[in-house]
Amino acid sequence: MLAAAIRAASTPVIHQQVVRHLDYLTGLENIPRTGPVVIVANHSSYADHFMTLTLLHALRPGQVWYPTKAEAFETFGSRVWHESMNCFSVQRDAPSDAIFIKAKEVLDAGNILVLYPEGTRGPGDQLLPFKSGAFRMALASGAPVVPIGMWNLHRVLPKGSSRVTNEVAAVAIGSALHITQAEPREAITTMRHDAQRAIEALILQARSATAADRAQAAIHIADLMGQIVLENLDARGNLPAEVRQRLMLLHSMGRAISRRNEASLQIQHARLGGFKALSARHPVPRLARAALVNRRATRLAQENTSDSFASYLAAQSNLATPRWAGGGHERARPLFENAAQDPELASKACVGLGEAFTKGGHHDQARAAWSRALTSIDPQDPRGGARRAKVERLLAQDQTAS
């Protein structure tokens, strides 16, 4: 209970500090968003725990676990703190079978295991030799093994210090390592070598990032936010609060590395504001939030006329906001029409366009828009079936009404 209370109180502070010190981040899309995952990373600072925790919390649900040296559990205060961080004790020189059993339990539950193959904190400017224990755990699980290279965290929180400096850190995440089908000892050796080479290259990528790299990485984070939204929408098009919180954390990391808040990040942030407005229980705050989101979304569409998604978002917010509050179906229609020029948005933009026409009493145009929506559905669209059912329902309602 005490560890859980400490975890609940400290986690938001940890996330805030990580974002404040984050200078570059790339490769989040390489981490699977469901199922068990093994992370292998370089280790130069206790802040490595905080960095990986924040990245993983922003990306996916599930607990993050850390095998940690047994000495960290010797005193009451240290033991409680490490337990609050989901650390479990391991003898670094002679890990017991119990450690591998614990690692298997973590992964069998679909959680995340973070391993530092160096076995202890290194100097930060070069890797220590990798040990085999981490790869024994990884190979025994069958879970994807994803390498992460972190740069300059040893200066953010130096070894032996409890004071955070004003230094910034950079992170690069690589593709999952290839697991060979060789006999276990050979497979462990191969993975150890592959992981060390991958992490060395990722550290170099992180430390060498330019302003252009940071801007592009921020755009990738915005794209990832859009993917996570689509993966988590319920049947009614709502987004759970837990997912919204994770996406807000992702957004804050994107802003931290972009330096100038890329338009794509602003658009995704406005989108999250719309989901929050829809989740309000009472109509007055819901309408007030919707009006604010609508003003922002409309401004973003005007400032980014070539961004079809900005037009679509503004169209939806105008459609959901009364005319007297700054929205209305008349304002939504040209925005939907602009968004519908994009083949990737044509289907759902035409659904909204039909609804806007219906609100204006233009039933023939509404049916034409919905027919176009049906023919524009991508067979690979995971929400295509739900959209088809919605259009068929709208067509039936329109026929009854007319």
GROMACS .gro file of C-alpha atoms in nm:
model
  402
    1MET     CA    1   0.000   0.000   0.000
    2LEU     CA    2   0.279   0.242   0.088
    3ALA     CA    3   0.466   0.166  -0.234
    4ALA     CA    4   0.146   0.218  -0.436
    5ALA     CA    5   0.084   0.555  -0.268
    6ILE     CA    6   0.443   0.666  -0.338
    7ARG     CA    7   0.408   0.553  -0.699
    8ALA     CA    8   0.085   0.748  -0.746
    9ALA     CA    9   0.235   1.065  -0.597
   10SER     CA   10   0.575   1.049  -0.765
   11THR     CA   11   0.487   0.937  -1.117
   12PRO     CA   12   0.342   1.273  -1.238
   13VAL     CA   13   0.649   1.452  -1.099
   14ILE     CA   14   0.878   1.206  -1.276
   15HIS     CA   15   0.697   1.260  -1.606
   16GLN     CA   16   0.718   1.638  -1.566
   17GLN     CA   17   1.091   1.627  -1.499
   18VAL     CA   18   1.158   1.396  -1.793
   19VAL     CA   19   0.971   1.625  -2.031
   20ARG     CA   20   1.161   1.927  -1.896
   21HIS     CA   21   1.495   1.761  -1.973
   22LEU     CA   22   1.403   1.600  -2.305
   23ASP     CA   23   1.584   1.741  -2.609
   24TYR     CA   24   1.531   1.469  -2.869
   25LEU     CA   25   1.324   1.154  -2.901
   26THR     CA   26   1.278   0.928  -3.198
   27GLY     CA   27   1.159   0.572  -3.268
   28LEU     CA   28   0.862   0.541  -3.030
   29GLU     CA   29   0.674   0.359  -3.304
   30ASN     CA   30   0.920   0.069  -3.268
   31ILE     CA   31   0.777  -0.027  -2.928
   32PRO     CA   32   0.474  -0.261  -2.954
   33ARG     CA   33   0.168  -0.098  -2.799
   34THR     CA   34   0.023  -0.424  -2.671
   35GLY     CA   35   0.162  -0.746  -2.527
   36PRO     CA   36   0.486  -0.824  -2.343
   37VAL     CA   37   0.799  -0.627  -2.436
   38VAL     CA   38   1.161  -0.647  -2.327
   39ILE     CA   39   1.354  -0.319  -2.340
   40VAL     CA   40   1.735  -0.332  -2.344
   41ALA     CA   41   1.908   0.001  -2.284
   42ASN     CA   42   2.238   0.156  -2.185
   43HIS     CA   43   2.272   0.260  -1.823
   44SER     CA   44   2.460   0.563  -1.693
   45SER     CA   45   2.224   0.725  -1.440
   46TYR     CA   46   1.936   0.647  -1.208
   47ALA     CA   47   1.743   0.885  -1.435
   48ASP     CA   48   1.742   0.605  -1.695
   49HIS     CA   49   1.456   0.450  -1.493
   50PHE     CA   50   1.262   0.775  -1.507
   51MET     CA   51   1.318   0.821  -1.880
   52THR     CA   52   1.209   0.472  -1.980
   53LEU     CA   53   0.914   0.483  -1.740
   54THR     CA   54   0.785   0.807  -1.893
   55LEU     CA   55   0.832   0.695  -2.253
   56LEU     CA   56   0.649   0.370  -2.191
   57HIS     CA   57   0.369   0.527  -1.987
   58ALA     CA   58   0.303   0.771  -2.272
   59LEU     CA   59   0.292   0.495  -2.528
   60ARG     CA   60   0.094   0.209  -2.377
   61PRO     CA   61  -0.079   0.074  -2.067
   62GLY     CA   62   0.079  -0.188  -1.844
   63GLN     CA   63   0.338  -0.192  -1.568
   64VAL     CA   64   0.709  -0.134  -1.624
   65TRP     CA   65   0.946  -0.355  -1.420
   66TYR     CA   66   1.318  -0.321  -1.347
   67PRO     CA   67   1.555  -0.590  -1.214
   68THR     CA   68   1.768  -0.399  -0.961
   69LYS     CA   69   2.078  -0.475  -0.755
   70ALA     CA   70   2.002  -0.644  -0.423
   71GLU     CA   71   2.185  -0.371  -0.226
   72ALA     CA   72   1.907  -0.125  -0.315
   73PHE     CA   73   1.666  -0.319  -0.092
   74GLU     CA   74   1.878  -0.332   0.224
   75THR     CA   75   1.730  -0.028   0.404
   76PHE     CA   76   1.362   0.041   0.465
   77GLY     CA   77   1.346   0.374   0.278
   78SER     CA   78   1.540   0.249  -0.023
   79ARG     CA   79   1.340  -0.074  -0.035
   80VAL     CA   80   1.003   0.103  -0.030
   81TRP     CA   81   1.114   0.349  -0.297
   82HIS     CA   82   1.241   0.078  -0.530
   83GLU     CA   83   0.930  -0.131  -0.476
   84SER     CA   84   0.724   0.176  -0.570
   85MET     CA   85   0.922   0.185  -0.896
   86ASN     CA   86   0.838  -0.182  -0.967
   87CYS     CA   87   1.196  -0.289  -0.908
   88PHE     CA   88   1.277  -0.644  -0.799
   89SER     CA   89   1.597  -0.763  -0.638
   90VAL     CA   90   1.870  -0.941  -0.833
   91GLN     CA   91   2.222  -1.055  -0.740
   92ARG     CA   92   2.423  -0.908  -1.026
   93ASP     CA   93   2.713  -1.153  -1.008
   94ALA     CA   94   2.502  -1.466  -0.966
   95PRO     CA   95   2.135  -1.417  -1.063
   96SER     CA   96   1.918  -1.696  -0.924
   97ASP     CA   97   1.647  -1.893  -1.099
   98ALA     CA   98   1.392  -1.689  -0.902
   99ILE     CA   99   1.488  -1.381  -1.105
  100PHE     CA  100   1.410  -1.558  -1.430
  101ILE     CA  101   1.082  -1.682  -1.286
  102LYS     CA  102   0.990  -1.326  -1.187
  103ALA     CA  103   1.082  -1.195  -1.532
  104LYS     CA  104   0.862  -1.461  -1.691
  105GLU     CA  105   0.571  -1.364  -1.464
  106VAL     CA  106   0.606  -0.998  -1.566
  107LEU     CA  107   0.606  -1.080  -1.935
  108ASP     CA  108   0.338  -1.348  -1.918
  109ALA     CA  109   0.110  -1.079  -1.771
  110GLY     CA  110   0.169  -0.866  -2.082
  111ASN     CA  111   0.386  -0.612  -1.902
  112ILE     CA  112   0.721  -0.451  -1.983
  113LEU     CA  113   1.065  -0.555  -1.856
  114VAL     CA  114   1.349  -0.301  -1.877
  115LEU     CA  115   1.696  -0.455  -1.872
  116TYR     CA  116   2.037  -0.288  -1.858
  117PRO     CA  117   2.284  -0.537  -2.009
  118GLU     CA  118   2.585  -0.347  -1.869
  119GLY     CA  119   2.473  -0.466  -1.524
  120THR     CA  120   2.563  -0.139  -1.354
  121ARG     CA  121   2.585   0.232  -1.432
  122GLY     CA  122   2.861   0.315  -1.676
  123PRO     CA  123   3.053   0.640  -1.729
  124GLY     CA  124   2.806   0.769  -1.988
  125ASP     CA  125   3.051   0.832  -2.271
  126GLN     CA  126   3.108   0.467  -2.353
  127LEU     CA  127   2.935   0.134  -2.295
  128LEU     CA  128   3.056  -0.122  -2.046
  129PRO     CA  129   3.074  -0.485  -2.169
  130PHE     CA  130   2.729  -0.641  -2.191
  131LYS     CA  131   2.643  -0.934  -1.964
  132SER     CA  132   2.439  -1.235  -2.073
  133GLY     CA  133   2.171  -1.243  -1.801
  134ALA     CA  134   1.947  -0.986  -1.967
  135PHE     CA  135   1.943  -1.186  -2.289
  136ARG     CA  136   1.870  -1.511  -2.109
  137MET     CA  137   1.557  -1.343  -1.973
  138ALA     CA  138   1.471  -1.197  -2.313
  139LEU     CA  139   1.514  -1.518  -2.509
  140ALA     CA  140   1.324  -1.727  -2.254
  141SER     CA  141   1.019  -1.502  -2.287
  142GLY     CA  142   0.975  -1.498  -2.663
  143ALA     CA  143   0.874  -1.132  -2.630
  144PRO     CA  144   1.001  -0.863  -2.870
  145VAL     CA  145   1.335  -0.719  -2.759
  146VAL     CA  146   1.364  -0.347  -2.838
  147PRO     CA  147   1.694  -0.155  -2.797
  148ILE     CA  148   1.709   0.202  -2.665
  149GLY     CA  149   2.006   0.437  -2.671
  150MET     CA  150   2.004   0.726  -2.421
  151TRP     CA  151   2.251   1.013  -2.424
  152ASN     CA  152   2.356   1.259  -2.154
  153LEU     CA  153   2.138   1.132  -1.870
  154HIS     CA  154   2.457   1.085  -1.669
  155ARG     CA  155   2.482   1.464  -1.668
  156VAL     CA  156   2.112   1.521  -1.596
  157LEU     CA  157   2.139   1.314  -1.277
  158PRO     CA  158   2.505   1.231  -1.208
  159LYS     CA  159   2.595   0.905  -1.039
  160GLY     CA  160   2.598   0.947  -0.662
  161SER     CA  161   2.399   1.271  -0.673
  162SER     CA  162   2.035   1.336  -0.582
  163ARG     CA  163   2.027   1.678  -0.751
  164VAL     CA  164   1.896   1.714  -1.105
  165THR     CA  165   2.098   1.952  -1.324
  166ASN     CA  166   1.983   2.171  -1.613
  167GLU     CA  167   2.137   1.939  -1.874
  168VAL     CA  168   1.914   1.785  -2.143
  169ALA     CA  169   1.895   1.429  -2.272
  170ALA     CA  170   1.832   1.260  -2.606
  171VAL     CA  171   1.682   0.918  -2.680
  172ALA     CA  172   1.667   0.697  -2.990
  173ILE     CA  173   1.467   0.373  -3.003
  174GLY     CA  174   1.552   0.104  -3.256
  175SER     CA  175   1.365  -0.176  -3.426
  176ALA     CA  176   1.317  -0.504  -3.241
  177LEU     CA  177   1.625  -0.724  -3.244
  178HIS     CA  178   1.628  -1.032  -3.461
  179ILE     CA  179   1.613  -1.351  -3.254
  180THR     CA  180   1.805  -1.640  -3.409
  181GLN     CA  181   1.692  -2.001  -3.395
  182ALA     CA  182   2.036  -2.121  -3.292
  183GLU     CA  183   2.100  -2.327  -2.977
  184PRO     CA  184   2.053  -2.116  -2.659
  185ARG     CA  185   2.415  -2.034  -2.580
  186GLU     CA  186   2.489  -1.923  -2.937
  187ALA     CA  187   2.161  -1.728  -2.957
  188ILE     CA  188   2.240  -1.541  -2.634
  189THR     CA  189   2.588  -1.451  -2.759
  190THR     CA  190   2.451  -1.332  -3.094
  191MET     CA  191   2.182  -1.120  -2.932
  192ARG     CA  192   2.428  -0.969  -2.686
  193HIS     CA  193   2.654  -0.859  -2.972
  194ASP     CA  194   2.362  -0.736  -3.185
  195ALA     CA  195   2.220  -0.538  -2.892
  196GLN     CA  196   2.551  -0.371  -2.814
  197ARG     CA  197   2.602  -0.265  -3.177
  198ALA     CA  198   2.242  -0.141  -3.201
  199ILE     CA  199   2.260   0.062  -2.880
  200GLU     CA  200   2.595   0.214  -2.978
  201ALA     CA  201   2.441   0.330  -3.306
  202LEU     CA  202   2.130   0.463  -3.129
  203ILE     CA  203   2.337   0.662  -2.879
  204LEU     CA  204   2.526   0.820  -3.169
  205GLN     CA  205   2.196   0.901  -3.342
  206ALA     CA  206   2.060   1.059  -3.024
  207ARG     CA  207   2.367   1.272  -2.949
  208SER     CA  208   2.397   1.390  -3.311
  209ALA     CA  209   2.038   1.510  -3.358
  210THR     CA  210   1.998   1.843  -3.540
  211ALA     CA  211   1.719   2.100  -3.523
  212ALA     CA  212   1.572   1.948  -3.840
  213ASP     CA  213   1.583   1.603  -3.679
  214ARG     CA  214   1.396   1.735  -3.375
  215ALA     CA  215   1.127   1.898  -3.590
  216GLN     CA  216   1.078   1.578  -3.790
  217ALA     CA  217   1.067   1.368  -3.472
  218ALA     CA  218   0.794   1.594  -3.333
  219ILE     CA  219   0.588   1.541  -3.649
  220HIS     CA  220   0.633   1.165  -3.609
  221ILE     CA  221   0.502   1.192  -3.252
  222ALA     CA  222   0.195   1.378  -3.380
  223ASP     CA  223   0.137   1.101  -3.637
  224LEU     CA  224   0.176   0.842  -3.363
  225MET     CA  225  -0.082   1.026  -3.151
  226GLY     CA  226  -0.326   0.999  -3.442
  227GLN     CA  227  -0.263   0.624  -3.472
  228ILE     CA  228  -0.319   0.571  -3.100
  229VAL     CA  229  -0.647   0.762  -3.118
  230LEU     CA  230  -0.773   0.534  -3.395
  231GLU     CA  231  -0.661   0.224  -3.205
  232ASN     CA  232  -0.854   0.322  -2.892
  233LEU     CA  233  -1.178   0.481  -3.010
  234ASP     CA  234  -1.484   0.299  -2.880
  235ALA     CA  235  -1.788   0.212  -3.091
  236ARG     CA  236  -1.936   0.558  -3.032
  237GLY     CA  237  -1.619   0.740  -3.129
  238ASN     CA  238  -1.519   0.832  -2.773
  239LEU     CA  239  -1.169   0.808  -2.628
  240PRO     CA  240  -1.113   0.670  -2.276
  241ALA     CA  241  -0.973   0.913  -2.018
  242GLU     CA  242  -0.666   0.693  -1.958
  243VAL     CA  243  -0.576   0.713  -2.327
  244ARG     CA  244  -0.627   1.090  -2.332
  245GLN     CA  245  -0.385   1.125  -2.042
  246ARG     CA  246  -0.122   0.920  -2.221
  247LEU     CA  247  -0.167   1.124  -2.537
  248MET     CA  248  -0.129   1.449  -2.345
  249LEU     CA  249   0.204   1.318  -2.215
  250LEU     CA  250   0.308   1.228  -2.570
  251HIS     CA  251   0.207   1.576  -2.684
  252SER     CA  252   0.416   1.741  -2.412
  253MET     CA  253   0.720   1.538  -2.522
  254GLY     CA  254   0.663   1.639  -2.883
  255ARG     CA  255   0.647   2.005  -2.783
  256ALA     CA  256   0.962   1.969  -2.575
  257ILE     CA  257   1.170   1.843  -2.866
  258SER     CA  258   1.018   2.055  -3.145
  259ARG     CA  259   1.108   2.386  -2.977
  260ARG     CA  260   0.836   2.563  -3.179
  261ASN     CA  261   0.525   2.349  -3.137
  262GLU     CA  262   0.475   2.201  -3.484
  263ALA     CA  263   0.134   2.256  -3.642
  264SER     CA  264   0.069   1.881  -3.645
  265LEU     CA  265   0.112   1.873  -3.267
  266GLN     CA  266  -0.124   2.168  -3.224
  267ILE     CA  267  -0.386   1.992  -3.435
  268GLN     CA  268  -0.361   1.671  -3.231
  269HIS     CA  269  -0.380   1.875  -2.911
  270ALA     CA  270  -0.699   2.042  -3.032
  271ARG     CA  271  -0.835   1.699  -3.117
  272LEU     CA  272  -0.772   1.582  -2.761
  273GLY     CA  273  -0.953   1.892  -2.639
  274GLY     CA  274  -1.252   1.784  -2.844
  275PHE     CA  275  -1.256   1.439  -2.685
  276LYS     CA  276  -1.233   1.600  -2.343
  277ALA     CA  277  -1.526   1.828  -2.424
  278LEU     CA  278  -1.737   1.530  -2.532
  279SER     CA  279  -1.659   1.353  -2.205
  280ALA     CA  280  -1.800   1.635  -1.987
  281ARG     CA  281  -2.101   1.509  -1.794
  282HIS     CA  282  -2.298   1.834  -1.781
  283PRO     CA  283  -2.414   2.024  -2.091
  284VAL     CA  284  -2.290   2.371  -1.987
  285PRO     CA  285  -1.920   2.282  -1.941
  286ARG     CA  286  -1.943   2.050  -2.241
  287LEU     CA  287  -2.069   2.333  -2.462
  288ALA     CA  288  -1.818   2.582  -2.321
  289ARG     CA  289  -1.529   2.344  -2.389
  290ALA     CA  290  -1.664   2.264  -2.735
  291ALA     CA  291  -1.681   2.634  -2.823
  292LEU     CA  292  -1.318   2.687  -2.715
  293VAL     CA  293  -1.202   2.383  -2.909
  294ASN     CA  294  -1.397   2.502  -3.213
  295ARG     CA  295  -1.230   2.842  -3.210
  296ARG     CA  296  -0.889   2.681  -3.189
  297ALA     CA  297  -0.959   2.415  -3.452
  298THR     CA  298  -1.100   2.673  -3.695
  299ARG     CA  299  -0.795   2.895  -3.647
  300LEU     CA  300  -0.562   2.600  -3.712
  301ALA     CA  301  -0.753   2.513  -4.031
  302GLN     CA  302  -0.722   2.873  -4.152
  303GLU     CA  303  -0.351   2.880  -4.074
  304ASN     CA  304  -0.285   2.538  -4.234
  305THR     CA  305  -0.506   2.533  -4.541
  306SER     CA  306  -0.308   2.251  -4.702
  307ASP     CA  307  -0.358   2.023  -4.401
  308SER     CA  308  -0.667   1.817  -4.476
  309PHE     CA  309  -0.691   1.679  -4.126
  310ALA     CA  310  -0.696   2.032  -3.982
  311SER     CA  311  -0.994   2.102  -4.208
  312TYR     CA  312  -1.166   1.783  -4.101
  313LEU     CA  313  -1.114   1.854  -3.732
  314ALA     CA  314  -1.246   2.210  -3.771
  315ALA     CA  315  -1.544   2.082  -3.967
  316GLN     CA  316  -1.635   1.833  -3.696
  317SER     CA  317  -1.603   2.093  -3.422
  318ASN     CA  318  -1.815   2.344  -3.613
  319LEU     CA  319  -2.079   2.080  -3.676
  320ALA     CA  320  -2.092   2.001  -3.303
  321THR     CA  321  -2.105   2.367  -3.194
  322PRO     CA  322  -2.422   2.578  -3.228
  323ARG     CA  323  -2.415   2.878  -3.458
  324TRP     CA  324  -2.462   3.119  -3.170
  325ALA     CA  325  -2.151   2.972  -3.003
  326GLY     CA  326  -1.935   3.022  -3.312
  327GLY     CA  327  -2.005   2.702  -3.506
  328GLY     CA  328  -2.282   2.573  -3.726
  329HIS     CA  329  -2.339   2.346  -4.023
  330GLU     CA  330  -2.287   2.630  -4.275
  331ARG     CA  331  -1.932   2.679  -4.152
  332ALA     CA  332  -1.870   2.305  -4.137
  333ARG     CA  333  -1.965   2.229  -4.500
  334PRO     CA  334  -1.674   2.395  -4.686
  335LEU     CA  335  -1.431   2.249  -4.435
  336PHE     CA  336  -1.569   1.898  -4.490
  337GLU     CA  337  -1.552   1.951  -4.866
  338ASN     CA  338  -1.188   2.054  -4.840
  339ALA     CA  339  -1.105   1.750  -4.624
  340ALA     CA  340  -1.287   1.518  -4.864
  341GLN     CA  341  -1.031   1.600  -5.135
  342ASP     CA  342  -0.783   1.387  -4.940
  343PRO     CA  343  -0.839   1.019  -5.033
  344GLU     CA  344  -0.744   0.909  -4.681
  345LEU     CA  345  -1.011   1.134  -4.528
  346ALA     CA  346  -1.272   1.124  -4.803
  347SER     CA  347  -1.494   0.860  -4.645
  348LYS     CA  348  -1.532   1.011  -4.298
  349ALA     CA  349  -1.534   1.369  -4.433
  350CYS     CA  350  -1.826   1.280  -4.658
  351VAL     CA  351  -2.014   1.132  -4.362
  352GLY     CA  352  -1.981   1.464  -4.182
  353LEU     CA  353  -2.065   1.656  -4.498
  354GLY     CA  354  -2.389   1.461  -4.531
  355GLU     CA  355  -2.478   1.542  -4.171
  356ALA     CA  356  -2.409   1.910  -4.236
  357PHE     CA  357  -2.633   1.906  -4.543
  358THR     CA  358  -2.909   1.736  -4.343
  359LYS     CA  359  -2.899   2.004  -4.076
  360GLY     CA  360  -2.949   2.261  -4.351
  361GLY     CA  361  -3.240   2.071  -4.502
  362HIS     CA  362  -3.050   1.970  -4.818
  363HIS     CA  363  -3.143   1.603  -4.826
  364ASP     CA  364  -3.046   1.524  -5.185
  365GLN     CA  365  -2.695   1.661  -5.129
  366ALA     CA  366  -2.675   1.468  -4.801
  367ARG     CA  367  -2.758   1.138  -4.970
  368ALA     CA  368  -2.503   1.209  -5.243
  369ALA     CA  369  -2.236   1.277  -4.981
  370TRP     CA  370  -2.318   0.957  -4.795
  371SER     CA  371  -2.311   0.754  -5.117
  372ARG     CA  372  -1.965   0.894  -5.182
  373ALA     CA  373  -1.867   0.803  -4.827
  374LEU     CA  374  -1.965   0.441  -4.889
  375THR     CA  375  -1.766   0.416  -5.211
  376SER     CA  376  -1.464   0.583  -5.048
  377ILE     CA  377  -1.424   0.339  -4.759
  378ASP     CA  378  -1.081   0.179  -4.767
  379PRO     CA  379  -1.110  -0.202  -4.727
  380GLN     CA  380  -0.808  -0.183  -4.494
  381ASP     CA  381  -0.968   0.083  -4.270
  382PRO     CA  382  -1.024  -0.079  -3.926
  383ARG     CA  383  -1.321   0.152  -3.867
  384GLY     CA  384  -1.462   0.106  -4.216
  385GLY     CA  385  -1.730  -0.138  -4.102
  386ALA     CA  386  -1.853   0.092  -3.827
  387ARG     CA  387  -1.861   0.385  -4.069
  388ARG     CA  388  -2.058   0.185  -4.324
  389ALA     CA  389  -2.313   0.092  -4.057
  390LYS     CA  390  -2.341   0.457  -3.953
  391VAL     CA  391  -2.399   0.574  -4.311
  392GLU     CA  392  -2.666   0.310  -4.367
  393ARG     CA  393  -2.835   0.420  -4.044
  394LEU     CA  394  -2.821   0.786  -4.150
  395LEU     CA  395  -2.965   0.705  -4.490
  396ALA     CA  396  -3.252   0.514  -4.332
  397GLN     CA  397  -3.323   0.800  -4.090
  398ASP     CA  398  -3.314   1.055  -4.371
  399GLN     CA  399  -3.554   0.849  -4.581
  400THR     CA  400  -3.797   0.823  -4.289
  401ALA     CA  401  -3.773   1.195  -4.215
  402SER     CA  402  -3.829   1.298  -4.575
   0.00000   0.00000   0.00000
